[in-house]
PDB file of C-alpha atoms in Angstrom:
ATOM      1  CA  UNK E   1      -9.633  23.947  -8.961  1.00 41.00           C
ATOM      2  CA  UNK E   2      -8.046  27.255  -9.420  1.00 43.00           C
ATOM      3  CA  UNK E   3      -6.220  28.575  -6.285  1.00 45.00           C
ATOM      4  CA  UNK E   4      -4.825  31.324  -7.028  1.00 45.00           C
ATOM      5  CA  UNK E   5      -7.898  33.115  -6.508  1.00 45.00           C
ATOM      6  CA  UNK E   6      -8.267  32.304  -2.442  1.00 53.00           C
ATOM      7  CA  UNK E   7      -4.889  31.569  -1.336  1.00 52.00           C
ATOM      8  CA  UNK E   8      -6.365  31.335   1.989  1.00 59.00           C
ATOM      9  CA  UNK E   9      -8.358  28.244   1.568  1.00 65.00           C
ATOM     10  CA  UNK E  10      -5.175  25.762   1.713  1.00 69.00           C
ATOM     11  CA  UNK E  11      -3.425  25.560   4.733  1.00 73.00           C
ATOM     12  CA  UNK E  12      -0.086  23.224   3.806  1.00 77.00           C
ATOM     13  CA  UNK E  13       2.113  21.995   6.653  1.00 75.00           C
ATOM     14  CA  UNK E  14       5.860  23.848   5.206  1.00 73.00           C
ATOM     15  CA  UNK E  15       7.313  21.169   7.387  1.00 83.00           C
ATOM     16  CA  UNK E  16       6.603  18.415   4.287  1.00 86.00           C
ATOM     17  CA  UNK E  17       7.879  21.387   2.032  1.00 89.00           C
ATOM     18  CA  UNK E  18      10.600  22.836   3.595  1.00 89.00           C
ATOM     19  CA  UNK E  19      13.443  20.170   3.824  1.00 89.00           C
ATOM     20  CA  UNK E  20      13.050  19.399  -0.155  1.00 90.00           C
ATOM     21  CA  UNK E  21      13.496  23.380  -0.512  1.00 92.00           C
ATOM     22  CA  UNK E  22      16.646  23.390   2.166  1.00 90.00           C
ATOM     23  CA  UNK E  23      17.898  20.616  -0.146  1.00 88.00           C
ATOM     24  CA  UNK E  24      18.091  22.057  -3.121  1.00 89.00           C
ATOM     25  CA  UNK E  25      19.410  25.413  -2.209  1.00 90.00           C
ATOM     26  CA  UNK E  26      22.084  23.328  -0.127  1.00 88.00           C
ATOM     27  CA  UNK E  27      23.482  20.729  -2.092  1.00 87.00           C
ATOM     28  CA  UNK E  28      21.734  21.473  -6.117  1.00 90.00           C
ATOM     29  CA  UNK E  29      23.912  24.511  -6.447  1.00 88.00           C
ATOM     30  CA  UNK E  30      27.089  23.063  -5.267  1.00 83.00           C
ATOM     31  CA  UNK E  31      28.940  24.103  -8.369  1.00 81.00           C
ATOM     32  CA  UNK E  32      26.242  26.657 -10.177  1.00 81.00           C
ATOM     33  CA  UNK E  33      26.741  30.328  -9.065  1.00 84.00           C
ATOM     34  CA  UNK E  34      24.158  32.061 -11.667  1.00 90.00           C
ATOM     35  CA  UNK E  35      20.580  31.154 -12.781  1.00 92.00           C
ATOM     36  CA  UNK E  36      19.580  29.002  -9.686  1.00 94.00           C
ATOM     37  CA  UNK E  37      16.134  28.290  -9.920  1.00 95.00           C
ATOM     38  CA  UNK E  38      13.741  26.406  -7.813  1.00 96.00           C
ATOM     39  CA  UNK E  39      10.056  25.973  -8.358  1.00 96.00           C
ATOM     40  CA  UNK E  40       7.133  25.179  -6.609  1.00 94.00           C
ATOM     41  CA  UNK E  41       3.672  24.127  -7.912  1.00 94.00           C
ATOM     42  CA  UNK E  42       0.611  23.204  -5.903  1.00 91.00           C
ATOM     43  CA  UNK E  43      -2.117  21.736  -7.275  1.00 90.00           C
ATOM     44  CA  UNK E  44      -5.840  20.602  -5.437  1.00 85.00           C
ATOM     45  CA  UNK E  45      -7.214  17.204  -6.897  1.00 80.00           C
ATOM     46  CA  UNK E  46      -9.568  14.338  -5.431  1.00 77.00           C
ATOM     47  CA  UNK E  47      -8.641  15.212  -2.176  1.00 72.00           C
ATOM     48  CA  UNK E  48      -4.980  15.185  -2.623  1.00 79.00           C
ATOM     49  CA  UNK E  49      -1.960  18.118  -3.131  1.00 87.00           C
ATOM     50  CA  UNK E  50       0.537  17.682  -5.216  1.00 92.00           C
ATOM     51  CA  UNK E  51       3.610  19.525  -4.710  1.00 93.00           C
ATOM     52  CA  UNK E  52       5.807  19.342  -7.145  1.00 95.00           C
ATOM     53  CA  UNK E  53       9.492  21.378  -6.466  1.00 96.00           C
ATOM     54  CA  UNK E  54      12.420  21.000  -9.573  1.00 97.00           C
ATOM     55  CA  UNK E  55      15.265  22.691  -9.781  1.00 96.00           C
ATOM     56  CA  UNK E  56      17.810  23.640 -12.179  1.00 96.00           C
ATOM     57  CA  UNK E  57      20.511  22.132 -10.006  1.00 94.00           C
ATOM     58  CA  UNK E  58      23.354  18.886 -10.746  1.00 92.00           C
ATOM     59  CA  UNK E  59      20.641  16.759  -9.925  1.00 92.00           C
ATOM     60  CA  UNK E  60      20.445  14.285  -7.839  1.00 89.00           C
ATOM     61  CA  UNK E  61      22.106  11.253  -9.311  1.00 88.00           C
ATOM     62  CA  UNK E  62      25.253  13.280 -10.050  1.00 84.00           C
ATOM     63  CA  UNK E  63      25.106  14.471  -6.112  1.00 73.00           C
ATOM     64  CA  UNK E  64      24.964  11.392  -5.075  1.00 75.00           C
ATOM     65  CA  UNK E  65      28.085  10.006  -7.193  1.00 76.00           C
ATOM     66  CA  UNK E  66      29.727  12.867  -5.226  1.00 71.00           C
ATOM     67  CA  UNK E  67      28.212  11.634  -1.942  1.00 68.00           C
ATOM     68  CA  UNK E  68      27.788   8.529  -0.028  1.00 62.00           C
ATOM     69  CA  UNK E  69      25.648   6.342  -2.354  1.00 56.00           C
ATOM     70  CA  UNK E  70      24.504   4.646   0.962  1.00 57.00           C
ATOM     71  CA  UNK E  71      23.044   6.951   2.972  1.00 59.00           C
ATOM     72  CA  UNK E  72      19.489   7.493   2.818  1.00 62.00           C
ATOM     73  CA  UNK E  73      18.100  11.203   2.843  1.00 74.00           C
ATOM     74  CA  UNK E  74      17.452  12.809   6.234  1.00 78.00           C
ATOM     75  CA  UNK E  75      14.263  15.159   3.794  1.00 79.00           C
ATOM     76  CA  UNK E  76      12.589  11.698   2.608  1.00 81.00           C
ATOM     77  CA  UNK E  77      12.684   9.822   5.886  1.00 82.00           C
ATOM     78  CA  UNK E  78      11.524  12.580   7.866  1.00 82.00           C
ATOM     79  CA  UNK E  79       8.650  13.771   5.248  1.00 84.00           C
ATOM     80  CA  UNK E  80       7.678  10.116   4.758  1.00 83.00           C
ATOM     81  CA  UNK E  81       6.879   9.671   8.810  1.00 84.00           C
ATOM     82  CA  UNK E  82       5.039  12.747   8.703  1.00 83.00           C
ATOM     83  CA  UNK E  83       3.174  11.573   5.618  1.00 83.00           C
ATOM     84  CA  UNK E  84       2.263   8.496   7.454  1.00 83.00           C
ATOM     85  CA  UNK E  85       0.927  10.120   9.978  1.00 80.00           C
ATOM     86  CA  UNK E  86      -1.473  12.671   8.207  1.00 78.00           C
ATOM     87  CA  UNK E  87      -2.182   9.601   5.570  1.00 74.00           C
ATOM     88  CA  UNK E  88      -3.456   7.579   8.739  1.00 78.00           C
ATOM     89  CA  UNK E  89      -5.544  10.791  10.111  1.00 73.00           C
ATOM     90  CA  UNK E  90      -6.857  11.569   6.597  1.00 72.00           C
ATOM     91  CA  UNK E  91      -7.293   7.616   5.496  1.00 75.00           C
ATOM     92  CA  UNK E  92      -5.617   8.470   2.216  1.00 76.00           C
ATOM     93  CA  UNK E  93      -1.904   7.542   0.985  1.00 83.00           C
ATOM     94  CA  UNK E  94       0.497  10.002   0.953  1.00 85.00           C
ATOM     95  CA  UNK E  95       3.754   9.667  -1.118  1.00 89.00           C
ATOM     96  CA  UNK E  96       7.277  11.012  -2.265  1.00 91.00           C
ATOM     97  CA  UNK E  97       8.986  10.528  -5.458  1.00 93.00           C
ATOM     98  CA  UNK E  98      12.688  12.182  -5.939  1.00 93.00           C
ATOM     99  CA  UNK E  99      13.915  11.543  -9.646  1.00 95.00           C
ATOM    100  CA  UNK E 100      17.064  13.176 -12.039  1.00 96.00           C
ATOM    101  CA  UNK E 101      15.390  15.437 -14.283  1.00 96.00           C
ATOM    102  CA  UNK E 102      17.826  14.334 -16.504  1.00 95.00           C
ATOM    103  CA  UNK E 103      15.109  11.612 -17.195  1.00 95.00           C
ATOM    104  CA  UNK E 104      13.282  14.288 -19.071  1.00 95.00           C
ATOM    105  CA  UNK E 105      15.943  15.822 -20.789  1.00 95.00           C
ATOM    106  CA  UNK E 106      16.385  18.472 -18.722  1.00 95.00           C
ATOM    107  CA  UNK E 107      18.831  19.851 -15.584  1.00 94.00           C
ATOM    108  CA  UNK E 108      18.236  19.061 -12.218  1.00 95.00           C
ATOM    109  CA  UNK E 109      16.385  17.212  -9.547  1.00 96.00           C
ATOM    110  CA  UNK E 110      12.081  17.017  -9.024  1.00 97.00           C
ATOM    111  CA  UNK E 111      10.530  15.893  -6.291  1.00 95.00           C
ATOM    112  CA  UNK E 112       6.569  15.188  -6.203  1.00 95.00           C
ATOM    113  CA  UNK E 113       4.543  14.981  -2.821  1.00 92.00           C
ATOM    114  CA  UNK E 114       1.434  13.798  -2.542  1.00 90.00           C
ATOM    115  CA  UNK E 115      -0.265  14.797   0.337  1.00 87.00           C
ATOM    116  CA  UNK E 116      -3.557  13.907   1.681  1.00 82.00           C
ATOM    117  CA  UNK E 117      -5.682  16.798   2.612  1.00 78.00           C
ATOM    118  CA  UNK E 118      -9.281  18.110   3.439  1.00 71.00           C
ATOM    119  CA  UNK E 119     -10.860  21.203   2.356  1.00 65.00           C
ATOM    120  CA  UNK E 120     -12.095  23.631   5.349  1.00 59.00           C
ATOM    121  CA  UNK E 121     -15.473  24.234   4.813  1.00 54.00           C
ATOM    122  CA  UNK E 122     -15.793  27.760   4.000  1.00 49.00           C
TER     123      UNK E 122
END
C-alpha cells in the first residue's frame, strides 16, 4: 500500500517511536560530530506497521561495551508494555527487534517495530 499519497490515513502512537529516536540522537552520536543520520520507514502490511529506524551511529554493541552490559533499556521495556497492550486490544502480536548494523556490513544500530494496527474506515 502506498502511503505517501494520504498521509492522513495512519494515525501512529509517536510514543512507540519516540524513545528509539531519543536514543539514537542521545547515545549513537556519542563520538560522531558530522553526517548523523537517522531514518525512519513505515510501511502498511496484513494489518501490521513496520517501523523500521537505523542510524549511522557506534551502534549498539559498541555502546554497550562502553555501558553497563547489564542494564536493560528503559526504550524496549517501556515500548514492549505498550505493545502488549495495543497487541491485546488489536488481538495481533506486536514486537521489537534492536540489532548492530554491523551485522549487515554497515554502521550503526536498527531497530524494527511491529505494531498491530487497524485501518480507519475512510
Amino acid at each position: 500500500m502506498d502511503l505517501a499519497c494520504n498521509n492522513d490515513l495512519l494515525k501512529i502512537p509517536p510514543m512507540l517511536i519516540q524513545p528509539f529516536i531519543e536514543n539514537a540522537i542521545e547515545h549513537a552520536f556519542c563520538t560522531k560530530k558530522k553526517n548523523r543520520e537517522i531514518n525512519v520507514r513505515i510501511t502498511l502490511n496484513e494489518g501490521r506497521l513496520k517501523c523500521s529506524i537505523s542510524d549511522n551511529g557506534i551502534g549498539i554493541n559498541a555502546h554497550k561495551r562502553k555501558t553497563n552490559k547489564n542494564k536493560s533499556s528503559l526504550a524496549t521495556t517501556i515500548t514492549s508494555e505498550r505493545l502488549a497492550t495495543l497487541s491485546k486490544d488489536f488481538k495481533a502480536r506486536g514486537t521489537i527487534s534492536v540489532k548492530d548494523r554491523s551485522l549487515f556490513g554497515e554502521q550503526g544500530t536498527l531497530v524494527i517495530l511491529t505494531i498491530p494496527y487497524k485501518m480507519d474506515e475512510v
